[in-house]
PDB file of C-alpha atoms and ligand atoms in Angstrom:
ATOM      1  CA  MET R   1      78.037  75.613  86.556  1.00  0.00           C
ATOM      2  CA  LYS R   2      75.027  77.854  85.903  1.00  0.00           C
ATOM      3  CA  ASP R   3      75.149  81.450  87.060  1.00  0.00           C
ATOM      4  CA  LEU R   4      73.288  82.645  90.155  1.00  0.00           C
ATOM      5  CA  LYS R   5      70.332  84.251  88.375  1.00  0.00           C
ATOM      6  CA  ASN R   6      67.278  84.658  90.650  1.00  0.00           C
ATOM      7  CA  LYS R   7      69.329  84.038  93.795  1.00  0.00           C
ATOM      8  CA  THR R   8      69.207  86.578  96.581  1.00  0.00           C
ATOM      9  CA  ILE R   9      72.386  86.416  98.623  1.00  0.00           C
ATOM     10  CA  VAL R  10      72.930  88.161 101.953  1.00  0.00           C
ATOM     11  CA  LEU R  11      76.597  88.830 102.631  1.00  0.00           C
ATOM     12  CA  THR R  12      77.838  90.065 106.015  1.00  0.00           C
ATOM     13  CA  GLY R  13      81.138  91.895 106.431  1.00  0.00           C
ATOM     14  CA  ALA R  14      80.681  92.887 102.796  1.00  0.00           C
ATOM     15  CA  LEU R  15      83.043  95.855 102.783  1.00  0.00           C
ATOM     16  CA  GLY R  16      86.136  93.937 103.884  1.00  0.00           C
ATOM     17  CA  LEU R  17      88.951  92.337 101.906  1.00  0.00           C
ATOM     18  CA  ILE R  18      86.979  89.261 100.848  1.00  0.00           C
ATOM     19  CA  GLY R  19      83.527  90.881 100.908  1.00  0.00           C
ATOM     20  CA  LYS R  20      84.231  93.579  98.321  1.00  0.00           C
ATOM     21  CA  LYS R  21      85.608  91.265  95.646  1.00  0.00           C
ATOM     22  CA  LEU R  22      83.055  88.590  96.432  1.00  0.00           C
ATOM     23  CA  THR R  23      80.203  91.077  95.999  1.00  0.00           C
ATOM     24  CA  ASN R  24      81.456  91.884  92.516  1.00  0.00           C
ATOM     25  CA  TYR R  25      81.809  88.247  91.610  1.00  0.00           C
ATOM     26  CA  LEU R  26      78.319  87.307  92.836  1.00  0.00           C
ATOM     27  CA  ALA R  27      76.685  90.275  91.108  1.00  0.00           C
ATOM     28  CA  ILE R  28      78.548  89.562  87.856  1.00  0.00           C
ATOM     29  CA  ASN R  29      77.134  86.046  88.149  1.00  0.00           C
ATOM     30  CA  ASN R  30      73.682  87.655  88.188  1.00  0.00           C
ATOM     31  CA  ALA R  31      72.853  87.241  91.878  1.00  0.00           C
ATOM     32  CA  ARG R  32      71.034  89.951  93.776  1.00  0.00           C
ATOM     33  CA  VAL R  33      73.408  90.735  96.646  1.00  0.00           C
ATOM     34  CA  ILE R  34      72.335  92.366  99.904  1.00  0.00           C
ATOM     35  CA  LEU R  35      75.371  93.708 101.701  1.00  0.00           C
ATOM     36  CA  LEU R  36      75.566  94.210 105.452  1.00  0.00           C
ATOM     37  CA  ASP R  37      78.489  95.877 107.179  1.00  0.00           C
ATOM     38  CA  ILE R  38      79.052  98.131 110.159  1.00  0.00           C
ATOM     39  CA  LYS R  39      80.797 100.694 107.932  1.00  0.00           C
ATOM     40  CA  SER R  40      78.954 103.851 106.828  1.00  0.00           C
ATOM     41  CA  LEU R  41      76.947 104.259 103.651  1.00  0.00           C
ATOM     42  CA  ASN R  42      79.639 106.695 102.563  1.00  0.00           C
ATOM     43  CA  GLU R  43      82.287 103.957 102.751  1.00  0.00           C
ATOM     44  CA  PHE R  44      80.068 101.841 100.533  1.00  0.00           C
ATOM     45  CA  ARG R  45      79.589 104.672  98.040  1.00  0.00           C
ATOM     46  CA  LYS R  46      83.350 105.143  97.739  1.00  0.00           C
ATOM     47  CA  ILE R  47      83.824 101.658  96.251  1.00  0.00           C
ATOM     48  CA  LYS R  48      84.242 102.375  92.541  1.00  0.00           C
ATOM     49  CA  GLU R  49      83.839  98.805  91.271  1.00  0.00           C
ATOM     50  CA  PHE R  50      80.323  98.628  92.731  1.00  0.00           C
ATOM     51  CA  LYS R  51      79.112 101.435  90.460  1.00  0.00           C
ATOM     52  CA  LEU R  52      79.124  99.066  87.488  1.00  0.00           C
ATOM     53  CA  ILE R  53      76.803  96.568  89.157  1.00  0.00           C
ATOM     54  CA  LYS R  54      74.729  98.875  91.288  1.00  0.00           C
ATOM     55  CA  ASN R  55      71.389  97.562  90.051  1.00  0.00           C
ATOM     56  CA  ARG R  56      72.138  94.185  91.660  1.00  0.00           C
ATOM     57  CA  ILE R  57      73.667  95.276  94.979  1.00  0.00           C
ATOM     58  CA  PHE R  58      71.949  96.818  97.992  1.00  0.00           C
ATOM     59  CA  TYR R  59      73.736  98.143 101.041  1.00  0.00           C
ATOM     60  CA  PHE R  60      72.563  98.355 104.640  1.00  0.00           C
ATOM     61  CA  LYS R  61      74.740  99.611 107.460  1.00  0.00           C
ATOM     62  CA  CYS R  62      74.101  97.118 110.216  1.00  0.00           C
ATOM     63  CA  ASP R  63      75.865  95.821 113.298  1.00  0.00           C
ATOM     64  CA  VAL R  64      75.406  92.082 112.785  1.00  0.00           C
ATOM     65  CA  THR R  65      76.194  91.342 116.434  1.00  0.00           C
ATOM     66  CA  LYS R  66      72.981  93.105 117.525  1.00  0.00           C
ATOM     67  CA  LEU R  67      69.578  91.486 117.267  1.00  0.00           C
ATOM     68  CA  GLU R  68      67.779  94.845 117.224  1.00  0.00           C
ATOM     69  CA  SER R  69      69.902  96.064 114.267  1.00  0.00           C
ATOM     70  CA  LEU R  70      69.129  92.897 112.324  1.00  0.00           C
ATOM     71  CA  LYS R  71      65.427  93.129 113.105  1.00  0.00           C
ATOM     72  CA  LYS R  72      65.422  96.739 111.930  1.00  0.00           C
ATOM     73  CA  VAL R  73      67.074  95.935 108.632  1.00  0.00           C
ATOM     74  CA  LEU R  74      65.119  92.744 107.841  1.00  0.00           C
ATOM     75  CA  PRO R  75      61.848  94.354 106.614  1.00  0.00           C
ATOM     76  CA  LYS R  76      63.862  96.664 104.339  1.00  0.00           C
ATOM     77  CA  MET R  77      65.701  93.664 102.940  1.00  0.00           C
ATOM     78  CA  LEU R  78      62.468  91.771 102.345  1.00  0.00           C
ATOM     79  CA  LYS R  79      61.182  94.681 100.282  1.00  0.00           C
ATOM     80  CA  ILE R  80      64.086  94.082  97.894  1.00  0.00           C
ATOM     81  CA  SER R  81      63.489  90.344  97.817  1.00  0.00           C
ATOM     82  CA  LYS R  82      60.807  88.344  99.637  1.00  0.00           C
ATOM     83  CA  LYS R  83      62.980  85.285  99.561  1.00  0.00           C
ATOM     84  CA  ILE R  84      66.539  84.917 100.869  1.00  0.00           C
ATOM     85  CA  ASP R  85      68.275  82.045  99.095  1.00  0.00           C
ATOM     86  CA  VAL R  86      71.781  82.262 100.519  1.00  0.00           C
ATOM     87  CA  LEU R  87      73.314  83.723 103.649  1.00  0.00           C
ATOM     88  CA  ILE R  88      77.091  84.140 103.758  1.00  0.00           C
ATOM     89  CA  ASN R  89      78.261  84.709 107.329  1.00  0.00           C
ATOM     90  CA  ASN R  90      81.545  86.417 106.551  1.00  0.00           C
ATOM     91  CA  ALA R  91      81.864  89.291 109.078  1.00  0.00           C
ATOM     92  CA  ALA R  92      84.616  88.786 111.621  1.00  0.00           C
ATOM     93  CA  LEU R  93      87.325  90.439 113.608  1.00  0.00           C
ATOM     94  CA  ASN R  94      90.520  89.240 112.008  1.00  0.00           C
ATOM     95  CA  ASP R  95      93.645  90.423 113.810  1.00  0.00           C
ATOM     96  CA  SER R  96      95.769  90.176 110.705  1.00  0.00           C
ATOM     97  CA  LEU R  97      99.486  90.843 110.514  1.00  0.00           C
ATOM     98  CA  GLU R  98      99.032  93.605 107.919  1.00  0.00           C
ATOM     99  CA  ARG R  99      97.201  95.689 110.532  1.00  0.00           C
ATOM    100  CA  ARG R 100     100.415  95.536 112.580  1.00  0.00           C
ATOM    101  CA  PRO R 101      98.907  94.924 116.000  1.00  0.00           C
ATOM    102  CA  ASN R 102     101.055  95.210 119.087  1.00  0.00           C
ATOM    103  CA  PRO R 103     102.956  91.871 119.335  1.00  0.00           C
ATOM    104  CA  SER R 104     103.236  91.999 123.102  1.00  0.00           C
ATOM    105  CA  LEU R 105      99.460  92.463 123.520  1.00  0.00           C
ATOM    106  CA  SER R 106      98.587  89.621 121.141  1.00  0.00           C
ATOM    107  CA  LYS R 107     100.806  87.227 123.122  1.00  0.00           C
ATOM    108  CA  PHE R 108      98.657  84.680 124.966  1.00  0.00           C
ATOM    109  CA  GLU R 109     100.116  85.561 128.364  1.00  0.00           C
ATOM    110  CA  ASN R 110      99.115  89.224 127.921  1.00  0.00           C
ATOM    111  CA  PHE R 111      96.022  88.982 125.751  1.00  0.00           C
ATOM    112  CA  PRO R 112      93.304  91.046 127.470  1.00  0.00           C
ATOM    113  CA  VAL R 113      89.966  89.407 128.212  1.00  0.00           C
ATOM    114  CA  LYS R 114      88.366  92.542 126.727  1.00  0.00           C
ATOM    115  CA  TYR R 115      89.777  91.635 123.276  1.00  0.00           C
ATOM    116  CA  TRP R 116      88.868  87.978 123.799  1.00  0.00           C
ATOM    117  CA  ASN R 117      85.220  88.962 124.460  1.00  0.00           C
ATOM    118  CA  GLN R 118      85.167  91.358 121.510  1.00  0.00           C
ATOM    119  CA  SER R 119      86.463  88.727 119.140  1.00  0.00           C
ATOM    120  CA  ILE R 120      84.041  86.054 120.353  1.00  0.00           C
ATOM    121  CA  LYS R 121      81.173  88.533 120.071  1.00  0.00           C
ATOM    122  CA  ILE R 122      81.937  89.646 116.523  1.00  0.00           C
ATOM    123  CA  ASN R 123      82.901  86.220 115.210  1.00  0.00           C
ATOM    124  CA  LEU R 124      80.244  84.113 116.921  1.00  0.00           C
ATOM    125  CA  ASN R 125      77.301  86.266 118.034  1.00  0.00           C
ATOM    126  CA  SER R 126      77.022  87.529 114.447  1.00  0.00           C
ATOM    127  CA  LEU R 127      76.989  83.960 113.139  1.00  0.00           C
ATOM    128  CA  PHE R 128      74.328  82.883 115.622  1.00  0.00           C
ATOM    129  CA  LEU R 129      72.088  85.939 115.211  1.00  0.00           C
ATOM    130  CA  CYS R 130      72.258  86.218 111.408  1.00  0.00           C
ATOM    131  CA  SER R 131      71.562  82.492 111.056  1.00  0.00           C
ATOM    132  CA  GLN R 132      68.611  82.792 113.411  1.00  0.00           C
ATOM    133  CA  VAL R 133      67.073  85.938 111.885  1.00  0.00           C
ATOM    134  CA  PHE R 134      67.654  85.171 108.181  1.00  0.00           C
ATOM    135  CA  GLY R 135      67.384  81.405 108.582  1.00  0.00           C
ATOM    136  CA  LYS R 136      63.841  81.806 109.928  1.00  0.00           C
ATOM    137  CA  GLU R 137      62.971  83.500 106.616  1.00  0.00           C
ATOM    138  CA  MET R 138      64.600  80.669 104.663  1.00  0.00           C
ATOM    139  CA  ILE R 139      62.633  77.930 106.418  1.00  0.00           C
ATOM    140  CA  LYS R 140      59.383  79.573 105.291  1.00  0.00           C
ATOM    141  CA  TYR R 141      60.328  78.482 101.761  1.00  0.00           C
ATOM    142  CA  LYS R 142      61.919  75.182 102.900  1.00  0.00           C
ATOM    143  CA  GLN R 143      65.000  76.064 100.924  1.00  0.00           C
ATOM    144  CA  GLY R 144      68.248  77.876 101.505  1.00  0.00           C
ATOM    145  CA  SER R 145      71.995  77.686 101.832  1.00  0.00           C
ATOM    146  CA  ILE R 146      73.980  79.108 104.729  1.00  0.00           C
ATOM    147  CA  ILE R 147      77.713  79.473 104.131  1.00  0.00           C
ATOM    148  CA  ASN R 148      79.868  80.207 107.166  1.00  0.00           C
ATOM    149  CA  ILE R 149      83.371  81.513 106.617  1.00  0.00           C
ATOM    150  CA  ALA R 150      85.680  79.703 109.024  1.00  0.00           C
ATOM    151  CA  SER R 151      89.479  79.442 108.664  1.00  0.00           C
ATOM    152  CA  THR R 152      92.314  76.940 108.603  1.00  0.00           C
ATOM    153  CA  TYR R 153      92.873  78.163 112.162  1.00  0.00           C
ATOM    154  CA  GLY R 154      89.597  76.511 113.076  1.00  0.00           C
ATOM    155  CA  ILE R 155      91.237  73.199 112.109  1.00  0.00           C
ATOM    156  CA  VAL R 156      94.883  73.513 113.166  1.00  0.00           C
ATOM    157  CA  GLY R 157      96.577  75.673 115.760  1.00  0.00           C
ATOM    158  CA  PRO R 158      98.507  78.729 114.551  1.00  0.00           C
ATOM    159  CA  ASP R 159     102.187  78.074 113.990  1.00  0.00           C
ATOM    160  CA  GLN R 160     103.596  81.228 115.601  1.00  0.00           C
ATOM    161  CA  LYS R 161     106.935  80.637 113.792  1.00  0.00           C
ATOM    162  CA  ILE R 162     105.512  82.049 110.554  1.00  0.00           C
ATOM    163  CA  TYR R 163     105.311  85.449 112.239  1.00  0.00           C
ATOM    164  CA  ILE R 164     109.030  85.827 112.940  1.00  0.00           C
ATOM    165  CA  ASP R 165     111.324  88.390 111.340  1.00  0.00           C
ATOM    166  CA  LYS R 166     114.835  87.770 110.012  1.00  0.00           C
ATOM    167  CA  ASN R 167     116.184  87.949 113.584  1.00  0.00           C
ATOM    168  CA  SER R 168     113.774  85.155 114.625  1.00  0.00           C
ATOM    169  CA  LYS R 169     111.770  87.599 116.722  1.00  0.00           C
ATOM    170  CA  ASN R 170     107.978  87.435 116.600  1.00  0.00           C
ATOM    171  CA  ILE R 171     106.554  90.556 114.958  1.00  0.00           C
ATOM    172  CA  PHE R 172     103.071  89.275 115.731  1.00  0.00           C
ATOM    173  CA  PHE R 173     101.307  86.474 117.595  1.00  0.00           C
ATOM    174  CA  LYS R 174      98.039  85.080 116.342  1.00  0.00           C
ATOM    175  CA  ASN R 175      95.845  85.635 119.364  1.00  0.00           C
ATOM    176  CA  PRO R 176      93.895  82.809 121.047  1.00  0.00           C
ATOM    177  CA  ALA R 177      90.395  84.169 120.391  1.00  0.00           C
ATOM    178  CA  TYR R 178      90.473  83.968 116.583  1.00  0.00           C
ATOM    179  CA  PRO R 179      91.250  80.226 116.239  1.00  0.00           C
ATOM    180  CA  THR R 180      88.863  79.438 119.087  1.00  0.00           C
ATOM    181  CA  SER R 181      86.041  81.285 117.356  1.00  0.00           C
ATOM    182  CA  LYS R 182      86.809  79.705 113.973  1.00  0.00           C
ATOM    183  CA  GLY R 183      86.743  76.205 115.481  1.00  0.00           C
ATOM    184  CA  ALA R 184      83.330  77.104 116.852  1.00  0.00           C
ATOM    185  CA  VAL R 185      82.184  78.285 113.391  1.00  0.00           C
ATOM    186  CA  ILE R 186      82.808  74.747 112.124  1.00  0.00           C
ATOM    187  CA  SER R 187      80.978  73.172 115.115  1.00  0.00           C
ATOM    188  CA  PHE R 188      78.037  75.567 114.788  1.00  0.00           C
ATOM    189  CA  THR R 189      77.802  74.711 111.092  1.00  0.00           C
ATOM    190  CA  LYS R 190      77.359  71.035 111.969  1.00  0.00           C
ATOM    191  CA  TYR R 191      74.836  71.865 114.678  1.00  0.00           C
ATOM    192  CA  LEU R 192      72.668  73.911 112.332  1.00  0.00           C
ATOM    193  CA  ALA R 193      72.999  71.523 109.384  1.00  0.00           C
ATOM    194  CA  ALA R 194      71.696  68.747 111.641  1.00  0.00           C
ATOM    195  CA  TYR R 195      68.991  70.954 113.128  1.00  0.00           C
ATOM    196  CA  TRP R 196      67.575  72.380 109.883  1.00  0.00           C
ATOM    197  CA  GLY R 197      68.216  69.476 107.490  1.00  0.00           C
ATOM    198  CA  ASN R 198      64.532  68.570 107.673  1.00  0.00           C
ATOM    199  CA  LYS R 199      63.612  72.157 106.752  1.00  0.00           C
ATOM    200  CA  GLY R 200      65.545  72.037 103.484  1.00  0.00           C
ATOM    201  CA  ILE R 201      68.298  74.353 104.704  1.00  0.00           C
ATOM    202  CA  ARG R 202      71.865  73.373 103.864  1.00  0.00           C
ATOM    203  CA  VAL R 203      74.586  74.705 106.147  1.00  0.00           C
ATOM    204  CA  ASN R 204      78.277  74.456 105.281  1.00  0.00           C
ATOM    205  CA  SER R 205      81.493  76.188 106.176  1.00  0.00           C
ATOM    206  CA  ILE R 206      84.506  77.154 104.103  1.00  0.00           C
ATOM    207  CA  SER R 207      87.957  77.255 105.682  1.00  0.00           C
ATOM    208  CA  PRO R 208      90.206  79.528 103.656  1.00  0.00           C
ATOM    209  CA  GLY R 209      93.939  79.743 104.105  1.00  0.00           C
ATOM    210  CA  GLY R 210      95.674  83.104 104.561  1.00  0.00           C
ATOM    211  CA  ILE R 211      95.128  85.634 101.794  1.00  0.00           C
ATOM    212  CA  GLU R 212      98.070  87.598 100.464  1.00  0.00           C
ATOM    213  CA  ASN R 213      97.463  91.257 101.192  1.00  0.00           C
ATOM    214  CA  ASN R 214     100.598  93.409 101.326  1.00  0.00           C
ATOM    215  CA  GLN R 215     102.083  91.560 104.271  1.00  0.00           C
ATOM    216  CA  GLN R 216     105.829  91.686 104.916  1.00  0.00           C
ATOM    217  CA  LYS R 217     107.838  89.668 102.356  1.00  0.00           C
ATOM    218  CA  ILE R 218     109.289  87.368 105.025  1.00  0.00           C
ATOM    219  CA  PHE R 219     105.803  86.449 106.198  1.00  0.00           C
ATOM    220  CA  ILE R 220     104.603  85.696 102.669  1.00  0.00           C
ATOM    221  CA  LYS R 221     107.630  83.450 102.231  1.00  0.00           C
ATOM    222  CA  ASN R 222     107.139  81.705 105.594  1.00  0.00           C
ATOM    223  CA  TYR R 223     103.445  81.188 104.932  1.00  0.00           C
ATOM    224  CA  SER R 224     103.869  80.002 101.341  1.00  0.00           C
ATOM    225  CA  SER R 225     106.434  77.397 102.303  1.00  0.00           C
ATOM    226  CA  LYS R 226     103.851  75.702 104.538  1.00  0.00           C
ATOM    227  CA  THR R 227     101.377  75.205 101.678  1.00  0.00           C
ATOM    228  CA  LEU R 228     101.558  72.436  99.088  1.00  0.00           C
ATOM    229  CA  LEU R 229     100.993  74.920  96.265  1.00  0.00           C
ATOM    230  CA  GLY R 230     103.776  77.218  97.457  1.00  0.00           C
ATOM    231  CA  ARG R 231     101.727  80.411  97.702  1.00  0.00           C
ATOM    232  CA  MET R 232      99.200  82.280  99.802  1.00  0.00           C
ATOM    233  CA  ALA R 233      95.565  82.453  98.700  1.00  0.00           C
ATOM    234  CA  LYS R 234      93.955  85.105  96.517  1.00  0.00           C
ATOM    235  CA  VAL R 235      90.379  86.176  97.267  1.00  0.00           C
ATOM    236  CA  GLU R 236      89.451  84.767  93.847  1.00  0.00           C
ATOM    237  CA  ASP R 237      90.500  81.275  94.996  1.00  0.00           C
ATOM    238  CA  LEU R 238      87.339  81.167  97.129  1.00  0.00           C
ATOM    239  CA  PHE R 239      84.879  82.060  94.404  1.00  0.00           C
ATOM    240  CA  GLY R 240      84.313  78.597  92.909  1.00  0.00           C
ATOM    241  CA  THR R 241      83.456  77.048  96.270  1.00  0.00           C
ATOM    242  CA  ILE R 242      81.151  79.908  97.223  1.00  0.00           C
ATOM    243  CA  LYS R 243      79.386  79.689  93.872  1.00  0.00           C
ATOM    244  CA  LEU R 244      78.987  75.928  94.238  1.00  0.00           C
ATOM    245  CA  LEU R 245      77.517  76.211  97.736  1.00  0.00           C
ATOM    246  CA  SER R 246      75.236  79.079  96.624  1.00  0.00           C
ATOM    247  CA  SER R 247      73.875  77.142  93.662  1.00  0.00           C
ATOM    248  CA  ASN R 248      71.500  74.190  93.475  1.00  0.00           C
ATOM    249  CA  GLU R 249      74.372  72.114  92.131  1.00  0.00           C
ATOM    250  CA  SER R 250      75.448  71.478  95.723  1.00  0.00           C
ATOM    251  CA  SER R 251      71.971  70.254  96.670  1.00  0.00           C
ATOM    252  CA  TYR R 252      73.306  67.197  98.570  1.00  0.00           C
ATOM    253  CA  ILE R 253      76.128  68.962 100.417  1.00  0.00           C
ATOM    254  CA  THR R 254      75.375  69.923 103.990  1.00  0.00           C
ATOM    255  CA  GLY R 255      77.305  69.924 107.267  1.00  0.00           C
ATOM    256  CA  SER R 256      80.608  70.039 105.363  1.00  0.00           C
ATOM    257  CA  ASN R 257      83.668  72.131 105.956  1.00  0.00           C
ATOM    258  CA  ILE R 258      85.326  72.756 102.596  1.00  0.00           C
ATOM    259  CA  VAL R 259      88.989  73.598 103.003  1.00  0.00           C
ATOM    260  CA  VAL R 260      90.462  76.044 100.465  1.00  0.00           C
ATOM    261  CA  ASP R 261      94.018  76.385 101.720  1.00  0.00           C
ATOM    262  CA  GLY R 262      96.471  75.258  99.035  1.00  0.00           C
ATOM    263  CA  GLY R 263      97.165  72.173 101.132  1.00  0.00           C
ATOM    264  CA  TRP R 264      98.249  74.031 104.299  1.00  0.00           C
ATOM    265  CA  THR R 265      96.346  71.680 106.627  1.00  0.00           C
ATOM    266  CA  THR R 266      97.341  68.521 104.711  1.00  0.00           C
ATOM    267  CA  ILE R 267     100.840  68.291 106.195  1.00  0.00           C
TER     268      ILE R 267
HETATM  269  N1  NAD D   1      91.880  87.434 105.100  1.00  0.00           N
HETATM  270  C1  NAD D   1      92.288  86.188 105.352  1.00  0.00           C
HETATM  271  O1  NAD D   1      93.453  85.828 105.154  1.00  0.00           O
HETATM  272  C2  NAD D   1      91.302  85.170 105.859  1.00  0.00           C
HETATM  273  C3  NAD D   1      91.714  83.834 105.959  1.00  0.00           C
HETATM  274  C4  NAD D   1      90.813  82.899 106.447  1.00  0.00           C
HETATM  275  C5  NAD D   1      89.546  83.287 106.821  1.00  0.00           C
HETATM  276  N2  NAD D   1      89.174  84.593 106.722  1.00  0.00           N
HETATM  277  C6  NAD D   1      87.811  84.936 107.127  1.00  0.00           C
HETATM  278  O2  NAD D   1      87.158  85.534 106.034  1.00  0.00           O
HETATM  279  C7  NAD D   1      86.192  86.473 106.504  1.00  0.00           C
HETATM  280  C8  NAD D   1      86.434  87.839 105.875  1.00  0.00           C
HETATM  281  O3  NAD D   1      87.765  88.218 106.164  1.00  0.00           O
HETATM  282  P1  NAD D   1      88.415  89.559 105.608  1.00  0.00           P
HETATM  283  O4  NAD D   1      89.854  89.308 105.496  1.00  0.00           O
HETATM  284  O5  NAD D   1      87.639  90.069 104.436  1.00  0.00           O
HETATM  285  O6  NAD D   1      88.189  90.521 106.874  1.00  0.00           O
HETATM  286  P2  NAD D   1      88.075  92.098 106.892  1.00  0.00           P
HETATM  287  O7  NAD D   1      88.493  92.502 108.265  1.00  0.00           O
HETATM  288  O8  NAD D   1      88.772  92.716 105.735  1.00  0.00           O
HETATM  289  O9  NAD D   1      86.513  92.345 106.720  1.00  0.00           O
HETATM  290  C9  NAD D   1      85.605  92.087 107.735  1.00  0.00           C
HETATM  291  C10 NAD D   1      84.410  93.004 107.542  1.00  0.00           C
HETATM  292  O10 NAD D   1      83.475  92.729 108.598  1.00  0.00           O
HETATM  293  C11 NAD D   1      82.918  93.956 109.019  1.00  0.00           C
HETATM  294  N3  NAD D   1      82.416  93.859 110.376  1.00  0.00           N
HETATM  295  C12 NAD D   1      83.135  93.703 111.514  1.00  0.00           C
HETATM  296  N4  NAD D   1      82.318  93.727 112.578  1.00  0.00           N
HETATM  297  C13 NAD D   1      81.061  93.887 112.106  1.00  0.00           C
HETATM  298  C14 NAD D   1      79.797  93.994 112.724  1.00  0.00           C
HETATM  299  N5  NAD D   1      79.661  93.964 114.053  1.00  0.00           N
HETATM  300  N6  NAD D   1      78.709  94.165 111.945  1.00  0.00           N
HETATM  301  C15 NAD D   1      78.847  94.226 110.587  1.00  0.00           C
HETATM  302  N7  NAD D   1      80.020  94.141 109.949  1.00  0.00           N
HETATM  303  C16 NAD D   1      81.120  93.977 110.710  1.00  0.00           C
HETATM  304  C17 NAD D   1      84.087  94.944 108.926  1.00  0.00           C
HETATM  305  O11 NAD D   1      83.619  96.294 108.895  1.00  0.00           O
HETATM  306  C18 NAD D   1      84.770  94.497 107.645  1.00  0.00           C
HETATM  307  O12 NAD D   1      84.298  95.208 106.526  1.00  0.00           O
HETATM  308  C19 NAD D   1      86.333  86.484 108.022  1.00  0.00           C
HETATM  309  O13 NAD D   1      85.385  85.614 108.569  1.00  0.00           O
HETATM  310  C20 NAD D   1      87.740  85.959 108.235  1.00  0.00           C
HETATM  311  O14 NAD D   1      87.905  85.385 109.504  1.00  0.00           O
HETATM  312  C21 NAD D   1      90.017  85.537 106.238  1.00  0.00           C
END
């Protein structure tokens, strides 16, 4: 596969677990990467790996759930590149186990509507608004690829048993808002692929499985045993699919949900 030379890629949630490594990968593959995240410019500056590729990455602090923030940042982005080739909607609120949230609060029976609304807002309003604002730029050139990061939990319900400790007690419950929002990411992808197919815009989603990230050993074991490949994902496992969908070599792929989960959803 050719590299991503001459591609301008907008990546939301760029300073998170996946975003940071993905930025490096895309820039090393010669893309120009415009990073959006709610974190401060200082947070961005602290990331040592970015120093090596700084001529191909551009950071804007932006709340991607707010139309006015996106409108403010857009003209600055267009000064860097008139054309946006790829939009990766990656920002989300992911209530992961490693952040050790309160298990009793994440239980469905107790889950506060406040957290439900927050999750839906970050995971879905951002998807809708970024696609609308940046997609309108893409249709001017009748070409573009939108990649929405979904999750296996958009396909299957969370098996709460993987979150138990050695005494069979849940140390965490995957809350109801995250899977609901990820299912909607996949539906929205199909909506937009159908809507903008005639404008030359391809819209696809990727559903990654859980990424290993210093979680408790018992969880890694529980999770791994549910995959066909016997392990959790690494961020790098997503790169090939993202490169394919960013490049012209996927020119006939639209409306798809590509599952990168080591076989988790197969059985
Ligand atoms: N980590 C996993 O195991 C996993 C598995 C499947 C899918 N995913 C999906 O992959 C994507 C990235 O996940 P991650 O693990 O890197 O998450 P992360 O929490 O590490 O990073 C998310 C980033 O989004 C940013 N963000 C949050 N709200 C924002 C807002 N309003 N405006 C701008 N930026 C905002 C955060 O500051 C953060 O840098 C998410 O869509 C997640 O649901 C992750």
